[in-house]
XYZ file of C-alpha atoms in Angstrom:
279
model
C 8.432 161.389 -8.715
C 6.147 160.023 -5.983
C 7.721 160.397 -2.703
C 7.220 156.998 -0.895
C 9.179 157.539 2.315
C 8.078 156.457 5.470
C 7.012 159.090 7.826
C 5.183 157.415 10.042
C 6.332 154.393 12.260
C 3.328 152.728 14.437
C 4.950 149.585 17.062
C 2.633 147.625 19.240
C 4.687 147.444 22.550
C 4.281 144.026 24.573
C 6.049 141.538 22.644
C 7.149 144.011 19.426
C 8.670 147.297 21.069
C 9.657 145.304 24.559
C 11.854 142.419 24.822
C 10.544 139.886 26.987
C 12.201 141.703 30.011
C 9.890 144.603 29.484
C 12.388 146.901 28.252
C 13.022 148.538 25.133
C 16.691 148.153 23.959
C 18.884 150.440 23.275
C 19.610 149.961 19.386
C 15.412 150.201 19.468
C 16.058 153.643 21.356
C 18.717 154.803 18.750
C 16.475 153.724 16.158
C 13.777 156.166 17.374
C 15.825 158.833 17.716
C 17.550 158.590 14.161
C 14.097 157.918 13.101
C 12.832 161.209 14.696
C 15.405 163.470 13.304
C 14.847 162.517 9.831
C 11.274 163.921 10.983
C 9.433 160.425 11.615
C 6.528 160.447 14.002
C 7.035 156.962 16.122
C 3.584 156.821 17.418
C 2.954 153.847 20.244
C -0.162 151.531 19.237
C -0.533 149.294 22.524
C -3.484 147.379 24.352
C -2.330 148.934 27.626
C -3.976 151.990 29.553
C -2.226 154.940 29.587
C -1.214 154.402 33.467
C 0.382 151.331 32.484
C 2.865 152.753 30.073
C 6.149 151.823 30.886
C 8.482 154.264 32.629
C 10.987 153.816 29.962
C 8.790 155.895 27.215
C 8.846 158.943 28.941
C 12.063 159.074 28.851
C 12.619 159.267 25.139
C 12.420 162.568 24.083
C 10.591 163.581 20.869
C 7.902 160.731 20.894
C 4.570 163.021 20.659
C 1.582 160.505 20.626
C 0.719 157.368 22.349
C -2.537 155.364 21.210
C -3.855 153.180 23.700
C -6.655 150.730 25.438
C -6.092 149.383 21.548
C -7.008 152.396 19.881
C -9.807 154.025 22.392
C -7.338 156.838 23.010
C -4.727 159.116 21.677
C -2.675 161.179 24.110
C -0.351 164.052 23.514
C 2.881 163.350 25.530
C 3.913 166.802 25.455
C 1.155 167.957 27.867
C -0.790 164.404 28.525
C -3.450 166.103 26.319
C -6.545 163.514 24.910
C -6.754 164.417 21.378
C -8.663 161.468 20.568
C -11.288 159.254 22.471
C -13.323 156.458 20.820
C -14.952 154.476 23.798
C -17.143 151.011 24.454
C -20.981 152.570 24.693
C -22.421 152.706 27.506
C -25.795 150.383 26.634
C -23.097 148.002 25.041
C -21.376 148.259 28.661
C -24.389 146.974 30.373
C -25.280 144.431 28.207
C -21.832 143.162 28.304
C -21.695 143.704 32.337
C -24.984 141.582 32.541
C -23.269 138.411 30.440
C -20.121 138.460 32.439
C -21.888 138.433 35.766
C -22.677 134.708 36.580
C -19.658 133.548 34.647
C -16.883 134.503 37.127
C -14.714 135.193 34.653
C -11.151 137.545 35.468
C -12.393 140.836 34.568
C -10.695 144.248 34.302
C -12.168 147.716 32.544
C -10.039 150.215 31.249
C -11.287 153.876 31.934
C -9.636 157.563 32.406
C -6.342 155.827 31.292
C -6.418 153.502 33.918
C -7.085 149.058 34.873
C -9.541 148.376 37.364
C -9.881 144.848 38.511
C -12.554 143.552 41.278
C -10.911 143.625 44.745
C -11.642 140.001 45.424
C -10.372 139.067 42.473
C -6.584 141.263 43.524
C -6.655 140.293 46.463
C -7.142 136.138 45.210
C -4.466 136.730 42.908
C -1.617 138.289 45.452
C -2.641 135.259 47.880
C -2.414 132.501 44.718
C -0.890 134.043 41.342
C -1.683 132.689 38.396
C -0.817 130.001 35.816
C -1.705 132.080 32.426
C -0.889 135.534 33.706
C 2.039 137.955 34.900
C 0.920 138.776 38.199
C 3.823 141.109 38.539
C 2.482 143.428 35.810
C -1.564 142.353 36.937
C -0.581 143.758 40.400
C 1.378 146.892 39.722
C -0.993 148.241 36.805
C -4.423 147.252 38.062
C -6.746 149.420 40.673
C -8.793 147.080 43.281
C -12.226 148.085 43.737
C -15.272 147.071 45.935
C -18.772 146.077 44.429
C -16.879 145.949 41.052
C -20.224 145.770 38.692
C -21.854 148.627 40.104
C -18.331 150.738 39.620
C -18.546 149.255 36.072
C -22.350 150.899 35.800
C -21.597 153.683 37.458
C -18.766 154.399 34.866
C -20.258 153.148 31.831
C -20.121 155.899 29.793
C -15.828 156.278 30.055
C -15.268 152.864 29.319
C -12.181 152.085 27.491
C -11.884 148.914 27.164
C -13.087 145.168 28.677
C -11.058 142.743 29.050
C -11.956 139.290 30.116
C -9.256 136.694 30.579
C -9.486 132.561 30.999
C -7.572 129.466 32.074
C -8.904 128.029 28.986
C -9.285 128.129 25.449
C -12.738 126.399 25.367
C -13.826 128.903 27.405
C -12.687 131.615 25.015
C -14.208 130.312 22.136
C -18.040 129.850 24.072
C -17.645 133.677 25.641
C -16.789 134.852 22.032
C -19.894 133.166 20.719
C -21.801 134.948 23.365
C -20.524 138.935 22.772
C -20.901 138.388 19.222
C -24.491 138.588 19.884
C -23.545 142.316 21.349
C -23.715 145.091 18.780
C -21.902 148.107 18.231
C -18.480 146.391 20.284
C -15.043 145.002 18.552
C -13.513 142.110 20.046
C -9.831 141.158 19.422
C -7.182 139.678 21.540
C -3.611 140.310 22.471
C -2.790 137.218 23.803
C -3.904 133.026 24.044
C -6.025 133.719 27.434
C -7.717 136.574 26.891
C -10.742 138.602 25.056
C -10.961 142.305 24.469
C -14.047 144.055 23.673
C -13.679 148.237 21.980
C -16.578 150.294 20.760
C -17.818 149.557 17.501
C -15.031 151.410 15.795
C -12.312 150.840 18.027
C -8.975 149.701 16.694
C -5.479 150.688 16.391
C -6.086 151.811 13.137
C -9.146 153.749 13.365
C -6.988 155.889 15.441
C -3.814 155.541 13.380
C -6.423 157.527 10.675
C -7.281 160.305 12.497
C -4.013 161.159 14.017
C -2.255 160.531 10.598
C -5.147 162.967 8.834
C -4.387 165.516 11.586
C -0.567 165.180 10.944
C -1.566 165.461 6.860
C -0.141 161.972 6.268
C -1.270 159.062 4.334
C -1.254 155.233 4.901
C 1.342 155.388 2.343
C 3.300 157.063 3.889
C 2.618 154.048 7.405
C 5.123 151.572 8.268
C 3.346 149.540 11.199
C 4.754 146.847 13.176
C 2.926 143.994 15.607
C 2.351 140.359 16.923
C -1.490 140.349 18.292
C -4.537 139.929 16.573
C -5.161 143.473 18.128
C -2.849 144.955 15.883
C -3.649 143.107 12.756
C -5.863 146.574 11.746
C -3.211 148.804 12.034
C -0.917 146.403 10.088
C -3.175 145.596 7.346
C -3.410 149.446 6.879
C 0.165 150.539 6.865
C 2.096 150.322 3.631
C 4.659 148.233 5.279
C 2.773 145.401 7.552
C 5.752 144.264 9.708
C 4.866 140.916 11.571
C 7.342 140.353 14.577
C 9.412 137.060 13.831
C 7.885 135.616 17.534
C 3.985 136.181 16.123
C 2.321 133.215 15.397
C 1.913 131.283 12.199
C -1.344 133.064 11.448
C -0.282 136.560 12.207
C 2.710 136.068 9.791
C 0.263 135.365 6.881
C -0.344 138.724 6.898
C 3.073 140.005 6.947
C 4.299 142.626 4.108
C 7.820 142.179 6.359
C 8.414 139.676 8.829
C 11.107 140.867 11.077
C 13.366 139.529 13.617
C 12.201 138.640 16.766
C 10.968 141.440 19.583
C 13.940 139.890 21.897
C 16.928 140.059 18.899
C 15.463 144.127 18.006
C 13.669 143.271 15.635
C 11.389 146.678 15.639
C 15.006 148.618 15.074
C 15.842 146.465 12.216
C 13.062 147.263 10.496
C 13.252 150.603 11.394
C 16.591 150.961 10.123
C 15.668 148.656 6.878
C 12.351 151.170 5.782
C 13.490 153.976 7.462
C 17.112 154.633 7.231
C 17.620 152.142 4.596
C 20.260 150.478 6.423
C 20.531 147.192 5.008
């Protein structure tokens, strides 16, 4: 008989693992650790750097890998070891840093596990906030720096991630037209306001494949769990897609399992559901 047991459980964080208080609850905790003794490897797919992790992770013992900067990195927790590094190329980097240049677009990179943003641009944002953004996270995760396209030239070769982020959605759509012209880059999004832009392999579940071919699993063997185009890879490779129940209409197409909502637990009811098999 075929053994079709879950063994691996991949969760997106901001709006799947974390409630909208940033925090994951504690029936998601319990989850985890049921999850973990039964010998499940809860892996962390997210968009964020390492250095913007939440505190709250760490703190769960028995997680071993966190994937991050939407797949450009896999990190060991056990010693904060990269395993796994799948960056933006560096002529990519240039051509992209020569588009963004006269837009004056908000524009952070993602490098060495951590957000840098151009100083002007912090500094504009502690003196006015923002309508689109949390400038509560935007402050405490990102890195000011001075002459901001020469640090992104300098360090073109480490790059992460780009992400680009606008008041509005026609100026999305026109920027998106533009970096499609760019080869060898992805480009997803994890929210309305915002474009990301990987290497030409980049995604959640490009890494999700090596880490489960390390760990001698299958996709079969994959639940995954999300709410962002970002994680619609990772989702449409697992087994068991789970779509949070606050995704929108078009990321629930692609459910396998729509679940509850991030801020009712909806990550430890499916969990429990495909895991457990606690009804």
């Amino acid at each position: 008989m075929t053994d079709k047991r879950i063994k691996m459980v991949a969760l997106d964080l901001d709006g799947t693992t974390l409630n909208d208080n940033g925090v994951i609850s504690a029936r998601t905790v319990s989850a985890f650790q049921e999850a973990m003794e039964r010998g499940v490897h809860i892996v962390i797919c997210t968009g964020r750097t390492f250095k913007s992790l939440p505190d709250q992770l760490f703190d769960i013992p028995g997680l071993e890998y966190v994937v991050t900067s939407n797949g450009a990195k896999i990190t060991r927790l056990a010693d904060r070891k990269t395993v796994y590094e799948n960056n933006i190329g560096g002529e990519a980097v240039s051509q992209i840093a020569e588009i963004l240049k006269p837009l004056g677009y908000s524009l952070e990179v993602f490098l060495e596990g951590g957000a840098y943003i151009a100083k002007e641009e912090y500094e504009e944002y502690q003196t006015l906030g923002s309508a689109y953004r949390d400038i509560g996270y935007v402050l405490s995760t990102r890195t000011p720096v001075a002459e901001f396209f020469d640090f992104i030239e300098e360090n073109k070769a480490h790059i992460e991630n780009i992400n680009i982020s606008f008041p509005k959605q026609e100026d999305r759509t026109k920027l998106m037209e533009m970096l499609e012209q760019v080869e060898n880059v992805t480009l997803t999004t994890s929210f309305v306001h915002n474009i990301e832009v990987g290497g030409a392999t980049t995604s959640k579940a490009e890494a999700l494949r090596y880490l489960m071919n390390e760990l001698g699993l299958t996709a079969g063997e994959l639940m995954a769990a999300g709410d962002s185009p970002n994680d619609l890879a990772m989702i449409q490779l697992a087994r068991i897609g789970v779509v949070m129940g606050n995704a929108s209409e078009e990321m629930k197409c692609h459910a396998d399992y729509l679940a509850d909502t991030n801020q009712a637990d909806g990550v430890a009811k499916a969990i429990e559901r495909f895991v457990m098999e606690v009804k």
